mmCIF file of C-alpha atoms in Angstrom:
data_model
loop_
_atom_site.group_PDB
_atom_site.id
_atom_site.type_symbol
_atom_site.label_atom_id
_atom_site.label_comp_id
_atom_site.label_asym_id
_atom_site.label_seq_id
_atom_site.Cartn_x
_atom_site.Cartn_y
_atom_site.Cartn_z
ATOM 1 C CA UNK A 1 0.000 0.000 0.000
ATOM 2 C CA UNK A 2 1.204 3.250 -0.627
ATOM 3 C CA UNK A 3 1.365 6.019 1.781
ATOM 4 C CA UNK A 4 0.774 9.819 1.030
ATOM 5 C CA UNK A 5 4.069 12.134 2.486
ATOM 6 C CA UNK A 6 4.456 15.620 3.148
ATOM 7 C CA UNK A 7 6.164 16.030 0.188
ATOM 8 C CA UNK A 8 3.155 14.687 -1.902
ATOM 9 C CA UNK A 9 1.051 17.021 -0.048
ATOM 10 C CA UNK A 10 2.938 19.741 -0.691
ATOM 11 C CA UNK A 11 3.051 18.696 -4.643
ATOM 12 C CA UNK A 12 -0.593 18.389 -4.130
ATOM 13 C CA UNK A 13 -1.085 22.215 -2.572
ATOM 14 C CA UNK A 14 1.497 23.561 -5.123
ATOM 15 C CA UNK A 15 -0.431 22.193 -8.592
ATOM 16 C CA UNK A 16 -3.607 23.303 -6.843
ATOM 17 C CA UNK A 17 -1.839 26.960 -6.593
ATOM 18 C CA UNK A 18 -0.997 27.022 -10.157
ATOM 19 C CA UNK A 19 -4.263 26.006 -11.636
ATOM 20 C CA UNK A 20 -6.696 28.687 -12.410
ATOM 21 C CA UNK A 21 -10.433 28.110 -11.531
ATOM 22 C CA UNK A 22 -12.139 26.047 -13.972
ATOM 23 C CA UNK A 23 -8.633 25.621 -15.718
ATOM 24 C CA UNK A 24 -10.259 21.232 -16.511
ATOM 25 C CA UNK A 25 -13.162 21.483 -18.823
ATOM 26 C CA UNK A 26 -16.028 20.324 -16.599
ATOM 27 C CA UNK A 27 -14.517 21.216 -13.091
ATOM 28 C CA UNK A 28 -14.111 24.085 -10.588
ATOM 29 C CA UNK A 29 -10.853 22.534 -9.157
ATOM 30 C CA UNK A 30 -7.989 25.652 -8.700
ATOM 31 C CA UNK A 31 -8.051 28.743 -7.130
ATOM 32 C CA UNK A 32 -8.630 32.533 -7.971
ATOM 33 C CA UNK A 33 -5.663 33.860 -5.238
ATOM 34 C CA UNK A 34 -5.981 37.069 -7.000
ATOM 35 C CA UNK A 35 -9.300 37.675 -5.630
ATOM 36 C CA UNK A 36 -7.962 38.494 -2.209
ATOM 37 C CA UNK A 37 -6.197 41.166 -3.174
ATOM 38 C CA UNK A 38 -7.645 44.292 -2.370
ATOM 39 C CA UNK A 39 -10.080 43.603 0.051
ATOM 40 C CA UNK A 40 -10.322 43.679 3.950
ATOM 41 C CA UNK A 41 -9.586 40.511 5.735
ATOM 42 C CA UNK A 42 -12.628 40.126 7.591
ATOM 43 C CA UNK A 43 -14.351 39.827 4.250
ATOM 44 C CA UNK A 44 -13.922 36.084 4.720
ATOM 45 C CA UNK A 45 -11.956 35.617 1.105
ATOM 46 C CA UNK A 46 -8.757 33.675 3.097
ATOM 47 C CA UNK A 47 -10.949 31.341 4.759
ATOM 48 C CA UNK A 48 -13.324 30.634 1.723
ATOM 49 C CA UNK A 49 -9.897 29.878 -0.118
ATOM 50 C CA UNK A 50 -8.762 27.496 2.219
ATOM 51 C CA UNK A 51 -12.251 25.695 2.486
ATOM 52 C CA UNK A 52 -12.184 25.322 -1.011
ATOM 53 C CA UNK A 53 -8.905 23.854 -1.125
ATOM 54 C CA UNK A 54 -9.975 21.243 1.623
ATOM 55 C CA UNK A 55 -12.566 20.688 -0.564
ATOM 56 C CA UNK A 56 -10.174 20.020 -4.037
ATOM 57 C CA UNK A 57 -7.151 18.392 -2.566
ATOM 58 C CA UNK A 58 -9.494 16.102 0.094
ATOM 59 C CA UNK A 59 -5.924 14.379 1.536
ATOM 60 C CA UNK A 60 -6.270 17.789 3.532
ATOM 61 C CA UNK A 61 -9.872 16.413 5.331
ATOM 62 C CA UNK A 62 -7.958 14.350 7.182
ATOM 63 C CA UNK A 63 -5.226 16.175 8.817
ATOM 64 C CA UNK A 64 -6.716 18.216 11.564
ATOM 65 C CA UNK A 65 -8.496 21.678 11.642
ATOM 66 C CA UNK A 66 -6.100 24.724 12.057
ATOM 67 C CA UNK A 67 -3.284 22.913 10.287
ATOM 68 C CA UNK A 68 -3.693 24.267 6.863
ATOM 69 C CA UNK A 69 -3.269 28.278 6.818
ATOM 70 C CA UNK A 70 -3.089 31.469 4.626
ATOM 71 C CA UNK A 71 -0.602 33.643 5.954
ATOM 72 C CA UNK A 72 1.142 37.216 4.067
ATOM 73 C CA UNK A 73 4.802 37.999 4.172
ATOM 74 C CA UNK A 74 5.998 41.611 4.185
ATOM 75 C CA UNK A 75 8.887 41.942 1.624
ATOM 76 C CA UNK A 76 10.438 44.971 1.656
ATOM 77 C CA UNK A 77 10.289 47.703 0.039
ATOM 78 C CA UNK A 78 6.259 47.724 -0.934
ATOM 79 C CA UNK A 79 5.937 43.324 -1.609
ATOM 80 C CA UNK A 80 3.128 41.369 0.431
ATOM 81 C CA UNK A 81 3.770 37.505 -0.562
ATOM 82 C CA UNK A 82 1.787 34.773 0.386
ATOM 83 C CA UNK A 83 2.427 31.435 2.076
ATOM 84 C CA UNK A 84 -0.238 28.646 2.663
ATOM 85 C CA UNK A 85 1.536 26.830 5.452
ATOM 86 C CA UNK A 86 0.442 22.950 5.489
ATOM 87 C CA UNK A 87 1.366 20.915 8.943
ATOM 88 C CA UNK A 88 4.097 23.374 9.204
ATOM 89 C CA UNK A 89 5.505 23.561 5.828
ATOM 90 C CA UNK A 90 5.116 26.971 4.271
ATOM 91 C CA UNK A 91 4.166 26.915 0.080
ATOM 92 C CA UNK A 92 4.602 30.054 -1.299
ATOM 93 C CA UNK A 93 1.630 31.674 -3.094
ATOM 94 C CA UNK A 94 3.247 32.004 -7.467
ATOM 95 C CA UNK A 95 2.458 34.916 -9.081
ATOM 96 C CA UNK A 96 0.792 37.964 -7.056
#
């Protein structure tokens, strides 16, 4: 039998991060990242994100809540990057 690592999950979270919504005919797996910009963080985007990759990449249903997390990154001088951080491993966000 073979058994899922970290590093598969984090292959897993990465493709998910680089494949627009609705990028397979017939299928809203992916994300729209881009739709966080710009608006407040109590407008719920972050976690609706997250749920939604719970929901496409299910290996994530079975590690427990508050492991999988959307955090920013100040880069100086004026850069905000992303990370979703998965059981303690940090995937940067491509392409904001």
């Amino acid at each position: 039998m073979a058994t899922i690592t970290g590093n598969n999950i984090q292959d897993m979270v990465s493709h998910w991060l680089k494949t627009p919504v609705n990028g397979y005919l017939g299928s809203d797996y992916g994300q729209d990242i881009k739709a966080l910009l710009q608006n407040p963080l109590s407008s719920g985007e972050p976690e609706a994100v997250l749920q939604k990759l719970r929901v496409d990449v299910p290996v994530l249903q079975s590690i427990p809540d508050g492991s999988v997390n959307l955090y920013s990154v100040q880069t100086p001088p004026d850069r905000l990057d992303l990370v979703i951080e998965v059981a303690g491993q940090g995937i940067q966000v491509p392409g904001l």
